[in-house]
């Protein structure tokens, strides 16, 4: 069903706001934003917060500094995806930092389990408080995108990723404006076709 | 009106899901959606692709921001560590420079000069003093040695001080005073071996009674090694 623009907005906008601090609320709204600059600044802020937590947990539980970066990246992506998809549930008794701590702990726990190393006495209590696994729709989308031809990938990357206008793209790849528009729509239809085939 | 040209039709669909159509145009568009199944399907396909591409671009933005933030942290850590190392090297360098080139300042040197000068003056004016001739000779030679040292003539100071160091009847305080001045003179005259031998004698002489500051002891110790190293 074709969604009207108002409904097509991200679900996270509709989440409860009353129990968050103003800083957390701003961060949350910025993370739900589709404006690249806003999202980038919020991601950096979230990364710093997660890193502080990750350092404490990793260094205090059989980890090394080199483990921190991977853990931070995984956590920030997971949290962002949870928020964007509307799966992040704001609780009255759980501030954002507590939620971040739970995600970091669980991810670190999984890493340690994989390594099958040290007894996890001080982490064991958090096993039960498992954070729901993040959805892997994006990685599937990436795979789908990679199936497009190089010309399509280049044009769509320039338009959606880098923020070039179609006029700039046309000049850059040496085609007319109309040809660029046509190619863009055809590439989009091709992408949708691959997505649909994958679903079936 | 619904455009007839395919490209314009696609642009019309795009304008709809980007909320760029006026209310009237939206009504027309939604009528078309309701009546033309193929048009509806094309619109849905374009919107699905647009949504997917926007999600991918946001994911790209987030991943890039995380990478940049973490890289910045690593760079900052490296710079911070670098600054600490550089500061440490500078401090060590300054410390070595200070120990190498700063003159040994015998703490009681000025007191000694005033005292010996007073006795020397008394002796020159022929006034009666309570000093024995031996003491008078000591003060005169010691004052002269200090004057030579102050005038940058360590070789002449060494002659006086070596004579004084050979006197048996000196009290420990004066003996140590002479020996420290002698070490200083040796260092000024680039004779680290003699300075080291005298320092050894001082160490063997028992409890130190002539006050020398710890940094001056360190300077003497280091300058002996430094002069030996560069000789």
Short mmCIF file of C-alpha atoms in Angstrom, two decimals, chain A residues 1-5 10 34 36 39-40 43-44 47-48 51 65 69 72-73 76-77 80-81 84 137-138 141-142 145 156 160-162 178 181-182 184-186 188-189 191-193 195-196, chain B residues 6-7 10-11 14 16-19 26 29-30 33 41-63 65-70 72-74 77:
data_model
loop_
_atom_site.label_atom_id
_atom_site.label_comp_id
_atom_site.label_asym_id
_atom_site.label_seq_id
_atom_site.Cartn_x
_atom_site.Cartn_y
_atom_site.Cartn_z
CA UNK A 1 0.00 0.00 0.00
CA UNK A 2 1.29 3.44 -0.91
CA UNK A 3 1.76 5.44 2.25
CA UNK A 4 0.80 9.07 2.40
CA UNK A 5 3.75 11.36 3.30
CA UNK A 10 9.53 7.48 10.97
CA UNK A 34 16.70 12.13 8.30
CA UNK A 36 22.33 14.05 7.51
CA UNK A 39 22.03 12.64 12.38
CA UNK A 40 25.81 12.78 12.09
CA UNK A 43 25.68 9.76 16.15
CA UNK A 44 28.97 11.28 17.24
CA UNK A 47 29.31 7.21 20.08
CA UNK A 48 31.08 9.20 22.80
CA UNK A 51 32.43 4.59 24.37
CA UNK A 65 41.28 -1.38 24.79
CA UNK A 69 36.01 0.21 19.14
CA UNK A 72 31.09 0.72 20.33
CA UNK A 73 30.39 0.48 16.61
CA UNK A 76 25.71 2.49 18.30
CA UNK A 77 24.40 0.86 15.13
CA UNK A 80 20.23 3.67 16.21
CA UNK A 81 18.40 0.89 14.35
CA UNK A 84 14.72 4.34 13.97
CA UNK A 137 17.09 -5.40 7.09
CA UNK A 138 19.87 -2.96 6.36
CA UNK A 141 19.43 -3.91 1.64
CA UNK A 142 23.16 -3.51 1.18
CA UNK A 145 22.06 -2.62 -3.65
CA UNK A 156 22.25 6.51 -6.65
CA UNK A 160 21.30 9.66 -1.90
CA UNK A 161 24.63 9.26 -0.07
CA UNK A 162 26.58 12.30 -1.14
CA UNK A 178 16.86 14.24 -18.53
CA UNK A 181 16.63 11.62 -14.24
CA UNK A 182 15.58 8.72 -16.42
CA UNK A 184 17.77 7.38 -11.65
CA UNK A 185 14.15 6.24 -11.87
CA UNK A 186 15.05 3.15 -13.88
CA UNK A 188 15.16 2.70 -8.52
CA UNK A 189 12.67 0.44 -10.27
CA UNK A 191 16.32 -1.99 -7.12
CA UNK A 192 12.70 -2.49 -6.14
CA UNK A 193 12.49 -5.43 -8.52
CA UNK A 195 14.05 -6.45 -3.45
CA UNK A 196 10.73 -7.99 -4.47
CA UNK B 6 6.85 8.74 -18.62
CA UNK B 7 9.65 10.76 -17.05
CA UNK B 10 7.75 9.45 -12.45
CA UNK B 11 8.62 12.96 -11.28
CA UNK B 14 8.24 11.48 -6.60
CA UNK B 16 3.80 13.13 -4.19
CA UNK B 17 5.77 10.98 -1.78
CA UNK B 18 8.10 13.89 -1.07
CA UNK B 19 4.98 15.90 -0.13
CA UNK B 26 -2.74 15.59 -4.39
CA UNK B 29 -2.96 12.14 -7.86
CA UNK B 30 -4.92 10.06 -5.34
CA UNK B 33 -4.03 5.93 -7.74
CA UNK B 41 1.97 -0.17 -8.65
CA UNK B 42 4.62 2.06 -10.26
CA UNK B 43 4.13 4.65 -7.52
CA UNK B 44 4.50 2.01 -4.84
CA UNK B 45 7.62 0.59 -6.46
CA UNK B 46 9.28 3.99 -6.66
CA UNK B 47 8.39 4.84 -3.09
CA UNK B 48 9.70 1.49 -1.83
CA UNK B 49 12.98 2.03 -3.64
CA UNK B 50 13.24 5.60 -2.38
CA UNK B 51 12.62 4.44 1.21
CA UNK B 52 15.23 1.71 0.89
CA UNK B 53 17.78 4.12 -0.56
CA UNK B 54 17.11 6.69 2.15
CA UNK B 55 17.57 4.00 4.80
CA UNK B 56 20.83 2.94 3.21
CA UNK B 57 22.06 6.51 3.02
CA UNK B 58 21.21 7.10 6.70
CA UNK B 59 23.01 3.88 7.58
CA UNK B 60 26.01 5.13 5.60
CA UNK B 61 25.90 8.47 7.45
CA UNK B 62 25.76 6.74 10.83
CA UNK B 63 28.57 4.31 10.05
CA UNK B 65 30.09 9.27 11.82
CA UNK B 66 30.97 6.36 14.14
CA UNK B 67 34.17 5.64 12.21
CA UNK B 68 35.17 9.31 12.26
CA UNK B 69 34.43 9.66 15.96
CA UNK B 70 36.41 6.55 16.85
CA UNK B 72 39.29 11.01 16.16
CA UNK B 73 39.45 9.36 19.58
CA UNK B 74 42.39 7.24 18.48
CA UNK B 77 44.86 9.39 22.30
#
